Coordinates of C-alpha atoms and ligand atoms in Angstrom, one line a residue:
X780 CA -53.0 187.6 47.6
X781 CA -49.3 186.5 48.0
X782 CA -48.7 186.3 51.7
X783 CA -45.1 185.4 51.5
X784 CA -43.0 188.3 52.9
X785 CA -39.8 189.4 51.2
X786 CA -37.8 188.0 54.1
X787 CA -38.4 186.8 57.7
X788 CA -37.0 189.8 59.6
X789 CA -36.9 193.6 59.2
X790 CA -33.8 195.0 60.8
X791 CA -32.1 198.4 60.4
X792 CA -34.5 199.6 57.8
X793 CA -34.4 196.5 55.5
X794 CA -35.6 193.0 55.1
X795 CA -33.1 190.4 56.5
X796 CA -33.1 186.6 56.0
X797 CA -31.2 183.8 57.8
X798 CA -32.5 180.4 56.9
X799 CA -30.5 178.8 59.6
X800 CA -33.3 179.7 62.0
X801 CA -36.1 177.2 62.7
X802 CA -38.8 177.0 59.9
X803 CA -42.0 178.6 61.0
X804 CA -44.9 177.8 58.6
X805 CA -47.8 180.3 58.3
X806 CA -51.1 178.5 58.0
X807 CA -54.4 180.0 56.8
X808 CA -56.7 178.9 59.5
X809 CA -59.8 178.5 57.3
X810 CA -58.2 175.8 55.1
X811 CA -55.1 174.6 56.9
X812 CA -53.0 175.6 53.8
X813 CA -49.4 176.8 54.2
X814 CA -49.4 180.3 52.8
X815 CA -45.9 181.5 53.8
X816 CA -42.8 180.4 55.6
X817 CA -40.6 182.5 57.9
X818 CA -37.5 181.5 59.9
X819 CA -37.0 182.2 63.6
X820 CA -34.2 184.5 64.5
X821 CA -30.8 183.0 64.9
X822 CA -28.5 184.6 67.6
X823 CA -26.9 186.6 64.8
X824 CA -30.3 188.1 63.8
X825 CA -31.1 188.8 67.5
X826 CA -27.8 190.6 67.8
X827 CA -28.3 192.5 64.5
X828 CA -31.7 193.8 65.7
X829 CA -30.5 194.8 69.1
X830 CA -27.4 196.5 67.7
X831 CA -29.5 198.4 65.2
X832 CA -31.9 199.6 67.9
X833 CA -29.0 200.5 70.2
X834 CA -27.2 202.4 67.4
X835 CA -30.4 204.3 66.4
X836 CA -31.5 205.4 69.8
X837 CA -29.3 208.5 70.2
X838 CA -30.3 210.3 67.1
X839 CA -34.0 209.4 67.4
X840 CA -34.1 210.6 71.0
X841 CA -32.3 213.9 70.0
X842 CA -35.2 214.9 67.7
X843 CA -37.9 217.0 69.2
X844 CA -41.0 215.1 70.1
X845 CA -42.9 217.0 67.5
X846 CA -40.5 215.9 64.8
X847 CA -40.9 212.3 65.9
X848 CA -44.7 212.7 66.0
X849 CA -44.8 213.9 62.4
X850 CA -43.3 210.5 61.2
X851 CA -45.9 208.6 63.1
X852 CA -48.7 210.6 61.7
X853 CA -47.4 210.0 58.2
X854 CA -47.2 206.3 58.9
X855 CA -50.8 206.4 60.2
X856 CA -52.0 207.9 56.9
X857 CA -50.2 205.2 54.9
X858 CA -51.7 202.5 57.1
X859 CA -55.2 203.9 56.4
X860 CA -54.5 204.1 52.6
X861 CA -53.5 200.5 52.7
X862 CA -56.2 199.3 55.0
X863 CA -57.7 196.8 52.5
X864 CA -54.4 195.0 51.7
X865 CA -53.4 195.0 55.4
X866 CA -56.8 193.7 56.4
X867 CA -56.6 190.9 53.8
X868 CA -53.2 189.9 55.1
X869 CA -54.4 190.0 58.7
X870 CA -57.3 187.7 57.7
X871 CA -54.9 185.2 56.1
X872 CA -52.6 185.3 59.1
X873 CA -55.2 185.0 61.8
X874 CA -58.4 183.6 60.2
X875 CA -60.4 186.5 61.5
X876 CA -63.3 187.6 59.2
X877 CA -62.5 190.4 56.7
X878 CA -65.4 192.3 58.1
X879 CA -63.6 192.4 61.4
X880 CA -60.1 193.1 60.2
X881 CA -61.2 195.9 58.0
X882 CA -62.4 197.9 61.1
X883 CA -60.5 196.6 64.1
X884 CA -56.9 195.9 63.1
X885 CA -54.9 198.2 60.8
X886 CA -57.4 201.0 61.5
X887 CA -56.8 200.6 65.3
X888 CA -53.1 200.6 64.6
X889 CA -53.5 203.8 62.6
X890 CA -55.6 205.4 65.4
X891 CA -52.7 204.7 67.8
X892 CA -50.0 206.2 65.6
X893 CA -52.2 209.2 64.9
X894 CA -53.0 209.7 68.6
X895 CA -49.4 209.4 69.9
X896 CA -48.1 211.3 66.9
X897 CA -50.5 214.1 67.8
X898 CA -49.6 214.0 71.5
X899 CA -45.9 214.1 70.8
X900 CA -45.3 217.9 70.7
X901 CA -47.1 218.2 74.0
X902 CA -44.6 216.0 75.8
X903 CA -42.8 218.4 78.1
X904 CA -41.4 218.6 81.6
X905 CA -42.4 220.8 84.5
X906 CA -41.2 224.0 86.1
X907 CA -41.4 223.7 89.9
X908 CA -40.9 226.9 92.0
X909 CA -39.2 226.4 95.4
X910 CA -38.5 228.5 98.6
X911 CA -35.8 231.1 98.4
X912 CA -36.0 231.6 94.7
X913 CA -34.7 228.1 93.9
X914 CA -36.5 226.1 91.4
X915 CA -36.5 222.8 89.7
X916 CA -37.4 221.4 86.3
X917 CA -38.1 218.0 85.0
X918 CA -37.3 216.4 81.7
X919 CA -39.3 213.6 80.2
X920 CA -36.7 211.2 78.7
X921 CA -36.9 208.0 76.7
X922 CA -36.0 204.7 78.3
X923 CA -33.8 203.4 75.4
X924 CA -34.2 200.1 73.6
X925 CA -37.6 198.6 74.2
X926 CA -38.7 195.1 73.4
X927 CA -42.3 194.4 72.3
X928 CA -43.6 190.8 72.3
X929 CA -46.9 190.0 70.7
X930 CA -49.8 187.5 70.9
X931 CA -51.5 186.1 67.8
X932 CA -55.0 187.5 68.1
X933 CA -54.3 191.2 67.1
X934 CA -50.9 191.1 65.4
X935 CA -51.1 194.5 63.7
X936 CA -52.8 196.3 66.5
X937 CA -50.3 195.0 69.1
X938 CA -47.3 196.0 67.0
X939 CA -48.8 199.5 66.7
X940 CA -50.1 199.9 70.3
X941 CA -46.6 199.1 71.5
X942 CA -44.4 200.9 69.0
X943 CA -46.5 204.1 68.8
X944 CA -46.0 205.3 72.4
X945 CA -42.5 203.9 72.5
X946 CA -41.3 205.7 69.4
X947 CA -43.1 208.9 70.3
X948 CA -41.3 209.0 73.6
X949 CA -37.9 208.7 71.7
X950 CA -37.2 205.0 72.3
X951 CA -36.3 202.4 69.7
X952 CA -37.9 199.0 69.5
X953 CA -37.3 195.4 68.6
X954 CA -40.6 193.7 68.1
X955 CA -41.2 190.0 68.1
X956 CA -44.6 188.9 66.8
X957 CA -46.2 185.7 67.8
X958 CA -44.8 182.7 65.9
X959 CA -48.4 181.9 64.9
X960 CA -49.0 185.3 63.1
X961 CA -45.6 186.7 61.9
X962 CA -46.7 188.6 58.8
X963 CA -48.3 191.9 59.5
X964 CA -45.7 193.4 61.8
X965 CA -43.3 193.3 58.9
X966 CA -45.7 195.5 56.9
X967 CA -45.8 198.0 59.7
X968 CA -42.0 198.1 59.8
X969 CA -42.0 198.8 56.0
X970 CA -44.6 201.5 56.4
X971 CA -42.6 203.2 59.1
X972 CA -39.6 203.4 56.8
X973 CA -41.7 204.8 54.0
X974 CA -43.0 207.5 56.4
X975 CA -39.4 208.6 57.2
X976 CA -38.5 206.6 60.3
X977 CA -34.7 206.3 60.6
X978 CA -33.4 202.7 60.1
X979 CA -33.0 200.8 63.3
X980 CA -35.7 202.6 65.2
X981 CA -38.3 199.9 64.7
X982 CA -37.1 196.3 64.0
X983 CA -39.1 193.1 63.7
X984 CA -37.6 189.7 64.3
X985 CA -39.4 186.3 64.2
X986 CA -39.2 183.4 66.6
X987 CA -40.6 181.3 69.3
X988 CA -40.5 182.0 73.1
X989 CA -36.7 181.5 73.2
X990 CA -36.2 184.5 70.9
X991 CA -38.4 186.6 73.2
X992 CA -36.5 185.4 76.2
X993 CA -33.1 186.2 74.5
X994 CA -34.3 189.8 73.8
X995 CA -35.6 190.3 77.4
X996 CA -32.4 189.0 78.9
X997 CA -30.1 191.4 76.9
X998 CA -28.4 194.1 78.9
X999 CA -29.0 196.8 76.3
X1000 CA -32.8 196.4 76.7
X1001 CA -34.4 199.0 79.1
X1002 CA -38.1 198.0 78.8
X1003 CA -40.2 195.0 77.9
X1004 CA -43.8 195.1 76.9
X1005 CA -45.6 191.7 76.5
X1006 CA -49.0 190.8 75.3
X1007 CA -49.6 187.2 76.1
X1008 CA -50.8 184.6 78.5
X1009 CA -50.6 185.1 82.3
X1010 CA -48.2 182.1 82.4
X1011 CA -45.7 183.7 79.9
X1012 CA -46.2 187.0 81.7
X1013 CA -44.9 185.6 85.0
X1014 CA -41.8 184.4 83.2
X1015 CA -41.1 187.5 81.3
X1016 CA -41.8 189.8 84.3
X1017 CA -39.3 187.8 86.3
X1018 CA -36.7 188.0 83.6
X1019 CA -37.3 191.8 83.3
X1020 CA -37.0 192.2 87.1
X1021 CA -33.6 190.4 87.1
X1022 CA -32.3 193.2 84.9
X1023 CA -34.2 196.0 86.7
X1024 CA -36.0 196.7 83.4
X1025 CA -39.3 198.5 83.0
X1026 CA -42.2 196.2 82.2
X1027 CA -45.7 196.4 80.8
X1028 CA -47.7 193.1 81.0
X1029 CA -50.9 192.7 79.0
X1030 CA -52.1 189.3 80.0
X1031 CA -55.2 187.1 80.0
X1032 CA -58.5 187.4 81.8
X1033 CA -61.6 185.6 82.9
X1034 CA -63.8 188.6 83.0
X1035 CA -67.3 189.0 84.4
X1036 CA -70.2 190.5 82.5
X1037 CA -73.1 191.2 84.9
X1038 CA -76.6 191.5 83.5
X1039 CA -79.3 192.7 85.9
X1040 CA -83.0 192.0 85.5
X1041 CA -83.7 195.6 84.4
X1042 CA -81.1 195.6 81.6
X1043 CA -82.2 196.4 78.0
X1044 CA -82.4 192.8 76.8
X1045 CA -81.3 193.3 73.2
X1046 CA -78.3 195.4 74.3
X1047 CA -77.4 192.8 77.0
X1048 CA -77.5 190.0 74.4
X1049 CA -75.4 192.1 71.9
X1050 CA -72.9 192.8 74.7
X1051 CA -72.7 189.1 75.6
X1052 CA -72.1 188.2 71.9
X1053 CA -69.4 190.9 71.5
X1054 CA -67.9 189.8 74.7
X1055 CA -67.6 186.1 73.6
X1056 CA -67.7 185.6 69.9
X1057 CA -65.8 188.4 68.2
X1058 CA -62.6 187.0 66.7
X1059 CA -64.1 183.6 67.5
X1060 CA -63.6 184.3 71.2
X1061 CA -59.9 184.9 71.0
X1062 CA -59.9 188.3 72.8
X1063 CA -58.1 188.8 76.1
X1064 CA -60.7 191.2 77.5
X1065 CA -63.7 188.9 76.8
X1066 CA -66.5 188.7 79.3
X1067 CA -66.6 184.9 79.5
X1068 CA -68.4 184.7 82.8
X1069 CA -71.8 186.0 82.0
X1070 CA -73.7 186.5 85.3
X1071 CA -77.4 186.8 84.6
X1072 CA -79.9 187.8 87.3
X1073 CA -82.5 185.0 87.6
X1074 CA -85.5 187.2 86.7
X1075 CA -84.2 187.8 83.1
X1076 CA -82.4 184.4 82.7
X1077 CA -85.0 182.6 80.6
X1078 CA -85.6 185.5 78.2
X1079 CA -81.8 186.2 77.9
X1080 CA -81.0 182.6 77.0
X1081 CA -83.8 182.3 74.5
X1082 CA -82.9 185.5 72.7
X1083 CA -79.1 184.7 72.9
X1084 CA -79.6 181.3 71.2
X1085 CA -81.8 182.8 68.6
X1086 CA -79.3 185.5 67.7
X1087 CA -76.2 183.3 67.8
X1088 CA -78.1 181.0 65.4
X1089 CA -77.8 183.8 62.9
X1090 CA -74.0 183.8 63.0
X1091 CA -72.6 183.4 59.4
X1092 CA -69.8 180.9 59.8
X1093 CA -67.7 180.6 56.7
X1094 CA -64.6 181.6 54.8
X1095 CA -63.2 184.7 56.6
X1096 CA -62.3 186.2 53.2
X1097 CA -66.0 186.5 52.3
X1098 CA -67.6 189.8 53.1
X1099 CA -70.7 188.1 54.6
X1100 CA -68.8 185.9 57.1
X1101 CA -69.0 187.1 60.7
X1102 CA -67.6 184.1 62.5
X1103 CA -64.4 182.5 61.4
X1104 CA -62.0 179.7 62.5
X1105 CA -59.7 179.4 65.4
X1106 CA -56.2 180.5 64.8
X1107 CA -54.6 177.1 65.0
X1108 CA -55.1 173.4 65.3
X1109 CA -53.5 173.6 68.8
X1110 CA -56.1 176.2 69.9
X1111 CA -58.9 174.0 68.6
X1112 CA -57.7 171.2 70.8
X1113 CA -57.4 173.4 73.8
X1114 CA -60.9 174.8 73.4
X1115 CA -62.5 171.4 72.6
X1116 CA -60.9 170.0 75.8
X1117 CA -62.6 172.8 77.8
X1118 CA -65.9 172.1 76.1
X1119 CA -65.7 168.4 77.0
X1120 CA -64.8 169.4 80.6
X1121 CA -67.8 171.7 80.8
X1122 CA -70.1 168.9 79.8
X1123 CA -68.4 166.4 82.2
X1124 CA -68.6 168.9 85.1
X1125 CA -72.3 169.3 84.6
X1126 CA -72.8 172.6 82.8
X1127 CA -75.8 172.6 80.4
X1128 CA -74.8 173.0 76.8
X1129 CA -77.5 175.2 75.3
X1130 CA -75.8 176.0 72.0
X1131 CA -73.0 174.7 69.8
X1132 CA -70.2 172.7 71.4
X1133 CA -68.8 171.0 68.3
X1134 CA -66.0 171.3 65.8
X1135 CA -67.3 171.8 62.4
X1136 CA -66.9 169.1 59.8
X1137 CA -65.1 171.1 57.2
X1138 CA -61.4 172.0 56.5
X1139 CA -59.8 174.5 58.8
X1140 CA -60.1 175.1 62.5
X1141 CA -63.8 175.9 63.1
X1142 CA -65.6 175.5 66.4
X1143 CA -69.2 176.5 66.8
X1144 CA -70.1 179.4 69.0
X1145 CA -70.8 177.6 72.3
X1146 CA -73.0 178.6 75.2
X1147 CA -73.2 176.8 78.5
X1148 CA -75.9 177.6 81.1
X1149 CA -76.2 176.7 84.8
X1150 CA -72.4 177.1 85.1
X1151 CA -71.2 177.3 88.7
X1152 CA -68.2 179.1 90.1
X1153 CA -66.2 176.0 90.8
X1154 CA -66.4 174.6 87.2
X1155 CA -63.1 174.7 85.2
X1156 CA -64.8 176.6 82.4
X1157 CA -65.7 179.3 84.9
X1158 CA -62.2 179.5 86.3
X1159 CA -59.7 179.3 83.5
X1160 CA -59.2 181.4 80.4
X1161 CA -60.4 179.3 77.4
X1162 CA -59.5 181.8 74.6
X1163 CA -62.2 180.5 72.3
X1164 CA -65.9 180.9 71.5
X1165 CA -67.2 179.5 74.8
X1166 CA -69.6 181.5 76.9
X1167 CA -70.5 180.5 80.5
X1168 CA -73.8 181.7 81.8
X1169 CA -74.0 181.8 85.6
X1170 CA -77.1 182.7 87.7
X1171 CA -77.2 185.2 90.5
X1172 CA -79.7 186.8 92.8
X1173 CA -78.3 189.8 94.6
X1174 CA -75.8 192.6 93.9
X1175 CA -73.5 191.8 96.8
X1176 CA -73.4 188.2 95.8
X1177 CA -72.6 188.9 92.2
X1178 CA -69.8 191.4 93.0
X1179 CA -68.1 188.9 95.4
X1180 CA -68.4 186.1 92.8
X1181 CA -67.2 188.3 90.0
X1182 CA -64.1 189.3 92.0
X1183 CA -63.3 185.7 93.1
X1184 CA -60.5 185.3 90.5
X1185 CA -56.8 185.9 90.4
X1186 CA -57.3 187.8 87.1
X1187 CA -58.7 191.3 86.6
X1188 CA -58.5 192.5 83.1
X1189 CA -62.1 193.6 82.4
X1190 CA -65.6 193.7 83.6
X1191 CA -69.0 195.1 82.7
X1192 CA -72.5 195.7 84.0
X1193 CA -75.7 196.0 82.0
X1194 CA -78.6 197.7 83.9
X1195 CA -80.9 200.7 83.4
X1196 CA -80.4 201.8 87.0
X1197 CA -77.8 204.6 86.8
X1198 CA -76.6 204.5 90.4
X1199 CA -76.4 200.7 90.5
X1200 CA -74.3 200.7 87.3
X1201 CA -71.7 203.0 88.9
X1202 CA -71.8 201.4 92.3
X1203 CA -71.3 197.9 90.9
X1204 CA -68.6 198.8 88.4
X1205 CA -66.8 200.7 91.1
X1206 CA -66.5 197.5 93.1
X1207 CA -65.3 195.3 90.2
X1208 CA -61.5 194.5 90.5
X1209 CA -60.6 195.0 86.9
X1210 CA -58.6 197.5 84.8
X1211 CA -60.9 197.9 81.8
X1212 CA -64.6 198.2 82.5
X1213 CA -67.8 199.0 80.6
X1214 CA -71.3 200.1 81.5
X1215 CA -73.9 199.0 79.0
X1216 CA -71.3 198.2 76.4
X1217 CA -68.5 195.7 75.9
X1218 CA -65.0 195.4 74.3
X1219 CA -64.7 198.8 72.9
X1220 CA -61.1 199.9 73.4
X1221 CA -60.4 203.2 71.6
X1222 CA -56.9 204.6 71.9
X1223 CA -58.0 207.6 73.9
X1224 CA -58.7 205.4 77.0
X1225 CA -56.3 203.4 79.1
X1226 CA -56.3 199.7 78.6
X1227 CA -54.8 197.0 80.9
X1228 CA -55.4 194.7 83.7
X1229 CA -55.3 194.5 87.5
X1230 CA -54.2 191.5 89.7
X1231 CA -52.9 188.6 87.6
X1232 CA -53.9 190.2 84.3
X1233 CA -50.9 192.5 84.2
X1234 CA -48.9 195.6 85.0
X1235 CA -49.2 199.0 83.4
X1236 CA -51.5 200.4 80.8
X1237 CA -51.5 200.7 77.0
X1238 CA -53.1 203.5 75.0
X1239 CA -54.1 207.0 76.2
X1240 CA -51.7 209.4 78.1
X1241 CA -51.1 206.5 80.5
X1242 CA -48.9 204.8 77.9
X1243 CA -46.5 207.8 77.9
X1244 CA -45.7 207.0 81.5
X1245 CA -44.9 203.4 80.4
X1246 CA -42.3 204.5 77.8
X1247 CA -40.6 207.4 79.5
X1248 CA -38.7 208.4 82.6
X1249 CA -38.4 211.7 84.4
X1250 CA -35.1 213.4 85.3
X1251 CA -35.3 216.1 87.9
X1252 CA -32.9 219.1 88.0
X1253 CA -32.8 221.2 91.2
X1254 CA -31.5 224.7 90.4
X1255 CA -29.8 226.6 93.3
X1256 CA -30.1 230.4 92.9
X1257 CA -28.6 231.5 96.2
X1258 CA -25.5 230.8 98.3
X1259 CA -24.7 227.2 99.3
X1260 CA -24.8 226.7 103.1
X1261 CA -23.0 223.8 104.8
X1262 CA -22.8 222.6 108.5
X1263 CA -19.0 223.1 108.7
Ligands
NAD319 P1 -48.3 183.3 74.8 O1 -48.1 183.7 76.2 O2 -48.2 181.8 74.5 O3 -47.3 184.0 73.8 C1 -47.2 185.4 73.7 C2 -45.8 185.8 73.2 O4 -44.8 185.5 74.1 C3 -45.5 185.0 71.9 O5 -44.9 185.9 71.0 C4 -44.4 184.0 72.4 O6 -43.5 183.6 71.4 C5 -43.8 184.8 73.5 N1 -43.1 184.0 74.5 C6 -43.4 182.8 75.0 N2 -42.6 182.4 76.0 C7 -41.7 183.5 76.2 C8 -40.6 183.7 77.1 N3 -40.2 182.8 78.0 N4 -40.0 184.9 77.0 C9 -40.3 185.8 76.1 N5 -41.3 185.6 75.2 C10 -42.0 184.5 75.3 O7 -49.7 183.9 74.3 P2 -50.6 183.6 73.0 O8 -51.1 182.2 73.1 O9 -49.8 184.0 71.8 O10 -51.8 184.6 73.1 C11 -52.9 184.4 73.9 C12 -52.8 185.0 75.3 O11 -52.5 186.4 75.1 C13 -54.1 184.9 76.0 O12 -53.9 184.6 77.4 C14 -54.7 186.3 76.0 O13 -55.5 186.7 77.0 C15 -53.4 187.2 76.0 N6 -53.7 188.5 75.4 C16 -53.7 189.6 76.2 C17 -54.0 190.8 75.7 C18 -54.0 192.1 76.6 O14 -53.8 193.1 76.0 N7 -54.2 192.0 77.9 C19 -54.2 191.0 74.3 C20 -54.2 189.9 73.5 C21 -53.9 188.6 74.1

């Protein structure tokens, strides 16, 4: 498959190139080969994208929501039709196994376009009766030009999760993918045009953080939605605040997965695997602090090691591979440093822990047991296939320890005790939680973090609030009284 895009950027309905921008190589993580090259946006490209989005916003907002929704639903159908090609491209760009990308990337993007496209015609204001025959109405209005900035773990999904609600609400968007995975958002831009989206409504430009920062700082931009690290989030949120812009921040986590003695063992093991090793652990909502009640600890660790031993580590293009490489050499270094720290600080390595001796950026699925709350691997987001297993005795103890973090993206509990499940999850300080399940994030349910993990929610009806504003009109039906 030829991964090289027609040009680096997609602006005002067409591909756009400007080779004066910094060269950004696209590397296939399984081999280290350069498979494409794009260039970061120059100031001229940034300007072209913002000008296109600004020029397109009036006519797009003037359509009825139902008309806008129709375009999104057509685009969703095209994405589904092209799922195989889009999945292969996503696998080349990210290194994620094709068996994952076929079901979790373009399809999740299509779900989002379909959901918001379907919701569109229902976007209405309210009629509010008032004393004396007066009344008021509200209008749900777009914000204007929105900026979307993506991380590298779910490039297609992030482009869709941000653009679908934004466009449905009548906004336009300039999207900047991560410099590590620049390819798939361009395909989404192409598909939108094929589906009938007017030029300029969705634009994609490439670049490093400085391009993101230039977009966020521009006075024409009304809203910024970032998916990225907590560190970047703090910078972008500050820059957005300086311009009184709306902001959605989808940031990192260090989420707790709590397994009680009475949990169904196989499900708890599956949950822990899904919470740590999907996408080679590069998932923001991962449950990387696995708290296991001491009564089930031995059985849990034995079964976990046995099942993780069955991971098929290989070329992500092969149908049978279910565990692929890390996204980049840099990420391998970050993760290996954490693994070394885990060993140094006294955690017990029970599985993996090594870089594989083969081309590409592979790290074994890694499990540490006897991890304590103060260890670095239990405190910082690693963003790799490293699971920390911590022991606990009581419910109160585990809730306090689970919440003792500045982050609050996700959390989960595995137990067969119905009331305990709801009681414990009710006390977890996190935005996206599961009971006896992990990491399922269908478009119908809100997704996002509490505390340092972010602001606002993506997906579901909650995302409509994030991309629209309300105008209130008071209608006087009687005479106007005044004091003098
Ligand atoms: P990152 O923070 O390094 O980069 C994210 C994006 O921000 C990139 O496109 C980058 O170019 C851009 N950027 C960097 N500095 C900027 C600045 N000053 N102004 C504007 N844009 C800037 O994150 P990453 O390494 O690409 O992704 C991994 C992180 O993303 C992890 O922390 C992970 O938890 C998080 N993440 C969160 C979610 C979520 O929905 N909560 C989903 C996926 C990933």
